[in-house]
Short mmCIF file of C-alpha atoms in Angstrom, two decimals:
data_model
loop_
_atom_site.label_atom_id
_atom_site.label_comp_id
_atom_site.label_asym_id
_atom_site.label_seq_id
_atom_site.Cartn_x
_atom_site.Cartn_y
_atom_site.Cartn_z
CA UNK A 1 40.34 -28.72 6.80
CA UNK A 2 41.58 -27.41 10.12
CA UNK A 3 42.08 -30.00 12.82
CA UNK A 4 42.77 -27.73 15.80
CA UNK A 5 39.24 -28.20 17.10
CA UNK A 6 40.08 -31.78 17.99
CA UNK A 7 43.25 -30.90 19.86
CA UNK A 8 41.42 -30.57 23.15
CA UNK A 9 40.33 -34.20 23.11
CA UNK A 10 43.85 -35.33 22.28
CA UNK A 11 45.25 -33.12 25.04
CA UNK A 12 42.80 -34.70 27.46
CA UNK A 13 44.26 -38.11 26.72
CA UNK A 14 47.80 -36.78 27.03
CA UNK A 15 46.89 -35.08 30.29
CA UNK A 16 45.65 -38.37 31.65
CA UNK A 17 48.91 -40.08 30.72
CA UNK A 18 50.92 -37.28 32.31
CA UNK A 19 48.91 -37.58 35.51
CA UNK A 20 49.66 -41.27 35.67
CA UNK A 21 53.38 -40.61 35.23
CA UNK A 22 53.72 -38.41 38.33
CA UNK A 23 56.90 -38.73 40.35
CA UNK A 24 56.48 -40.87 43.46
CA UNK A 25 55.96 -38.68 46.52
CA UNK A 26 55.52 -39.50 50.19
CA UNK A 27 52.27 -37.71 51.02
CA UNK A 28 51.01 -36.49 54.34
CA UNK A 29 47.63 -37.53 55.65
CA UNK A 30 44.63 -36.63 53.47
CA UNK A 31 43.04 -33.32 54.43
CA UNK A 32 39.54 -33.81 55.78
CA UNK A 33 36.95 -32.15 53.57
CA UNK A 34 39.38 -31.40 50.73
CA UNK A 35 38.74 -33.24 47.45
CA UNK A 36 40.35 -33.04 44.03
CA UNK A 37 38.81 -33.61 40.59
CA UNK A 38 40.63 -33.92 37.24
CA UNK A 39 38.33 -33.02 34.36
CA UNK A 40 40.90 -33.69 31.61
CA UNK A 41 41.51 -37.17 32.96
CA UNK A 42 37.79 -37.89 32.96
CA UNK A 43 37.47 -36.74 29.33
CA UNK A 44 40.53 -38.74 28.34
CA UNK A 45 39.78 -42.01 30.15
CA UNK A 46 36.01 -42.27 30.37
CA UNK A 47 34.08 -44.30 27.81
CA UNK A 48 32.07 -41.22 26.87
CA UNK A 49 35.19 -39.10 26.37
CA UNK A 50 36.81 -41.75 24.22
CA UNK A 51 33.56 -42.13 22.27
CA UNK A 52 33.57 -38.37 21.69
CA UNK A 53 37.12 -38.49 20.38
CA UNK A 54 36.35 -41.42 18.06
CA UNK A 55 33.14 -39.84 16.81
CA UNK A 56 34.74 -36.49 16.07
CA UNK A 57 37.59 -38.15 14.19
CA UNK A 58 35.00 -40.00 12.11
CA UNK A 59 33.15 -36.78 11.31
CA UNK A 60 36.42 -35.05 10.42
CA UNK A 61 37.27 -37.83 7.98
CA UNK A 62 33.80 -37.53 6.43
CA UNK A 63 34.24 -33.80 5.94
CA UNK A 64 37.72 -34.23 4.49
CA UNK A 65 36.33 -36.78 2.03
CA UNK A 66 33.59 -34.33 1.07
CA UNK A 67 35.99 -31.44 0.53
CA UNK A 68 38.77 -33.34 -1.24
CA UNK A 69 37.07 -33.49 -4.68
CA UNK A 70 36.53 -29.71 -4.61
CA UNK A 71 40.22 -29.11 -4.05
CA UNK A 72 41.25 -31.59 -6.72
CA UNK A 73 38.88 -30.11 -9.31
CA UNK A 74 39.92 -26.56 -8.56
CA UNK A 75 43.60 -27.43 -8.79
CA UNK A 76 43.07 -29.22 -12.11
CA UNK A 77 41.08 -26.32 -13.54
CA UNK A 78 43.67 -23.79 -12.37
CA UNK A 79 46.44 -25.74 -14.08
CA UNK A 80 44.41 -25.96 -17.28
CA UNK A 81 43.74 -22.22 -17.34
CA UNK A 82 47.39 -21.45 -16.59
CA UNK A 83 48.62 -23.72 -19.37
CA UNK A 84 46.13 -22.25 -21.87
CA UNK A 85 47.29 -18.73 -21.07
CA UNK A 86 45.46 -15.59 -22.10
CA UNK A 87 44.65 -17.02 -25.49
CA UNK A 88 42.53 -19.72 -23.86
CA UNK A 89 40.66 -17.22 -21.66
CA UNK A 90 40.75 -13.86 -23.49
CA UNK A 91 37.94 -12.23 -21.50
CA UNK A 92 38.97 -13.71 -18.12
CA UNK A 93 35.59 -15.40 -17.66
CA UNK A 94 37.17 -18.76 -16.85
CA UNK A 95 39.37 -17.22 -14.18
CA UNK A 96 36.37 -15.46 -12.69
CA UNK A 97 34.40 -18.71 -12.66
CA UNK A 98 37.32 -20.48 -11.00
CA UNK A 99 37.58 -17.77 -8.35
CA UNK A 100 33.89 -18.17 -7.66
CA UNK A 101 34.35 -21.91 -7.19
CA UNK A 102 37.26 -21.28 -4.83
CA UNK A 103 35.10 -18.96 -2.74
CA UNK A 104 32.28 -21.48 -2.66
CA UNK A 105 34.67 -24.23 -1.55
CA UNK A 106 36.09 -21.99 1.18
CA UNK A 107 32.58 -21.17 2.38
CA UNK A 108 31.69 -24.86 2.51
CA UNK A 109 34.84 -25.58 4.50
CA UNK A 110 34.02 -22.80 6.97
CA UNK A 111 30.46 -24.08 7.31
CA UNK A 112 31.64 -27.61 8.04
CA UNK A 113 34.15 -26.32 10.60
CA UNK A 114 31.40 -24.44 12.43
CA UNK A 115 29.23 -27.56 12.37
CA UNK A 116 32.02 -29.70 13.80
CA UNK A 117 32.74 -27.20 16.56
CA UNK A 118 29.07 -27.01 17.45
CA UNK A 119 28.70 -30.80 17.38
CA UNK A 120 31.65 -31.24 19.72
CA UNK A 121 30.28 -28.59 22.10
CA UNK A 122 26.91 -30.35 22.17
CA UNK A 123 28.52 -33.68 23.01
CA UNK A 124 30.65 -32.11 25.74
CA UNK A 125 27.44 -30.69 27.12
CA UNK A 126 25.91 -34.18 27.13
CA UNK A 127 28.89 -35.45 29.14
CA UNK A 128 28.57 -32.48 31.51
CA UNK A 129 24.88 -33.18 32.05
CA UNK A 130 25.67 -36.78 32.94
CA UNK A 131 28.70 -36.12 35.16
CA UNK A 132 27.41 -33.11 37.14
CA UNK A 133 25.12 -35.11 39.46
CA UNK A 134 27.78 -37.80 39.78
CA UNK A 135 30.34 -35.29 41.04
CA UNK A 136 27.81 -33.80 43.47
CA UNK A 137 26.96 -37.26 44.77
CA UNK A 138 30.61 -38.19 45.31
CA UNK A 139 31.28 -34.80 46.89
CA UNK A 140 28.56 -35.45 49.45
CA UNK A 141 29.53 -39.08 50.04
CA UNK A 142 33.14 -38.12 50.74
CA UNK A 143 32.12 -35.28 53.02
CA UNK A 144 33.98 -32.76 50.90
CA UNK A 145 33.98 -29.13 51.95
CA UNK A 146 35.87 -27.95 48.88
CA UNK A 147 36.55 -29.48 45.47
CA UNK A 148 39.81 -28.41 43.83
CA UNK A 149 40.64 -28.52 40.15
CA UNK A 150 43.56 -30.90 39.56
CA UNK A 151 45.07 -28.40 37.13
CA UNK A 152 45.44 -25.92 40.00
CA UNK A 153 47.08 -28.39 42.39
CA UNK A 154 50.73 -29.33 41.95
CA UNK A 155 50.90 -32.37 44.28
CA UNK A 156 48.22 -33.90 46.48
CA UNK A 157 47.44 -37.10 48.34
CA UNK A 158 45.67 -39.42 45.86
CA UNK A 159 43.20 -40.39 48.58
CA UNK A 160 41.59 -36.99 48.06
CA UNK A 161 41.08 -37.57 44.32
CA UNK A 162 37.50 -38.40 43.32
CA UNK A 163 38.22 -38.63 39.58
CA UNK A 164 38.45 -42.42 39.29
CA UNK A 165 35.14 -42.87 41.03
CA UNK A 166 33.58 -40.26 38.76
CA UNK A 167 34.93 -42.07 35.70
CA UNK A 168 33.55 -45.42 36.85
CA UNK A 169 30.10 -44.00 37.55
CA UNK A 170 30.06 -42.01 34.29
CA UNK A 171 30.96 -45.19 32.39
CA UNK A 172 27.89 -46.85 33.89
CA UNK A 173 25.62 -43.86 33.28
CA UNK A 174 26.90 -42.90 29.81
CA UNK A 175 28.86 -45.80 28.26
CA UNK A 176 29.01 -44.25 24.79
CA UNK A 177 27.93 -41.36 22.58
CA UNK A 178 26.20 -41.75 19.24
CA UNK A 179 25.98 -38.61 17.15
CA UNK A 180 26.20 -37.06 13.72
CA UNK A 181 27.28 -33.64 12.49
CA UNK A 182 24.95 -30.88 13.64
CA UNK A 183 24.28 -27.37 12.36
CA UNK A 184 24.10 -24.65 15.01
CA UNK A 185 21.08 -22.37 15.31
CA UNK A 186 21.46 -19.13 13.40
CA UNK A 187 22.19 -17.08 16.55
CA UNK A 188 24.42 -19.68 18.23
CA UNK A 189 28.05 -18.74 18.71
CA UNK A 190 30.20 -21.28 16.90
CA UNK A 191 32.32 -23.45 19.18
CA UNK A 192 30.66 -22.35 22.43
CA UNK A 193 31.83 -24.46 25.35
CA UNK A 194 29.66 -25.94 28.09
CA UNK A 195 30.35 -24.73 31.57
CA UNK A 196 30.60 -27.86 33.70
CA UNK A 197 32.91 -29.93 31.53
CA UNK A 198 35.18 -27.17 30.23
CA UNK A 199 37.19 -27.38 27.05
CA UNK A 200 40.55 -28.74 28.29
#
């Protein structure tokens, strides 16, 4: 089972650690009306983001447990057919049946991967729905005229960063996520990403 779909959550946590490890800099005065927001840090440090990471790891383990017996059975059958040679399968029917089982297992794996991608996208969307009004509220309270993405800013005065406040308010509004694996609608694009809380 591919695990790349969970890399974004792990990168969010790493991004948060990297942000905390910035070199000490003597900053100038904060710029009036200029604010900075770090989405990856919010996903990595917020209770909802950590709940998403934990939940997706749980679902991945469930899928791996579901798929493991298929792989073991197929491997065992392949070894048996190989050891028996042509004499044990003169018309090739056993090999054809094995190939069919391999294809079915691959299809199941692909289906589960699509489901996991869709589930993660839905949970990111739930976080986005919760954090959007929080960011707008902080933006207005701070008198921001522009909100910059932390990933686009090399160094800035921390006084302009609204991320910690957003994390604290998101923790109060959405302390955890509870979800199970979901199947996308037939026309849904697998792995689509919500717009407000982008895939880091």
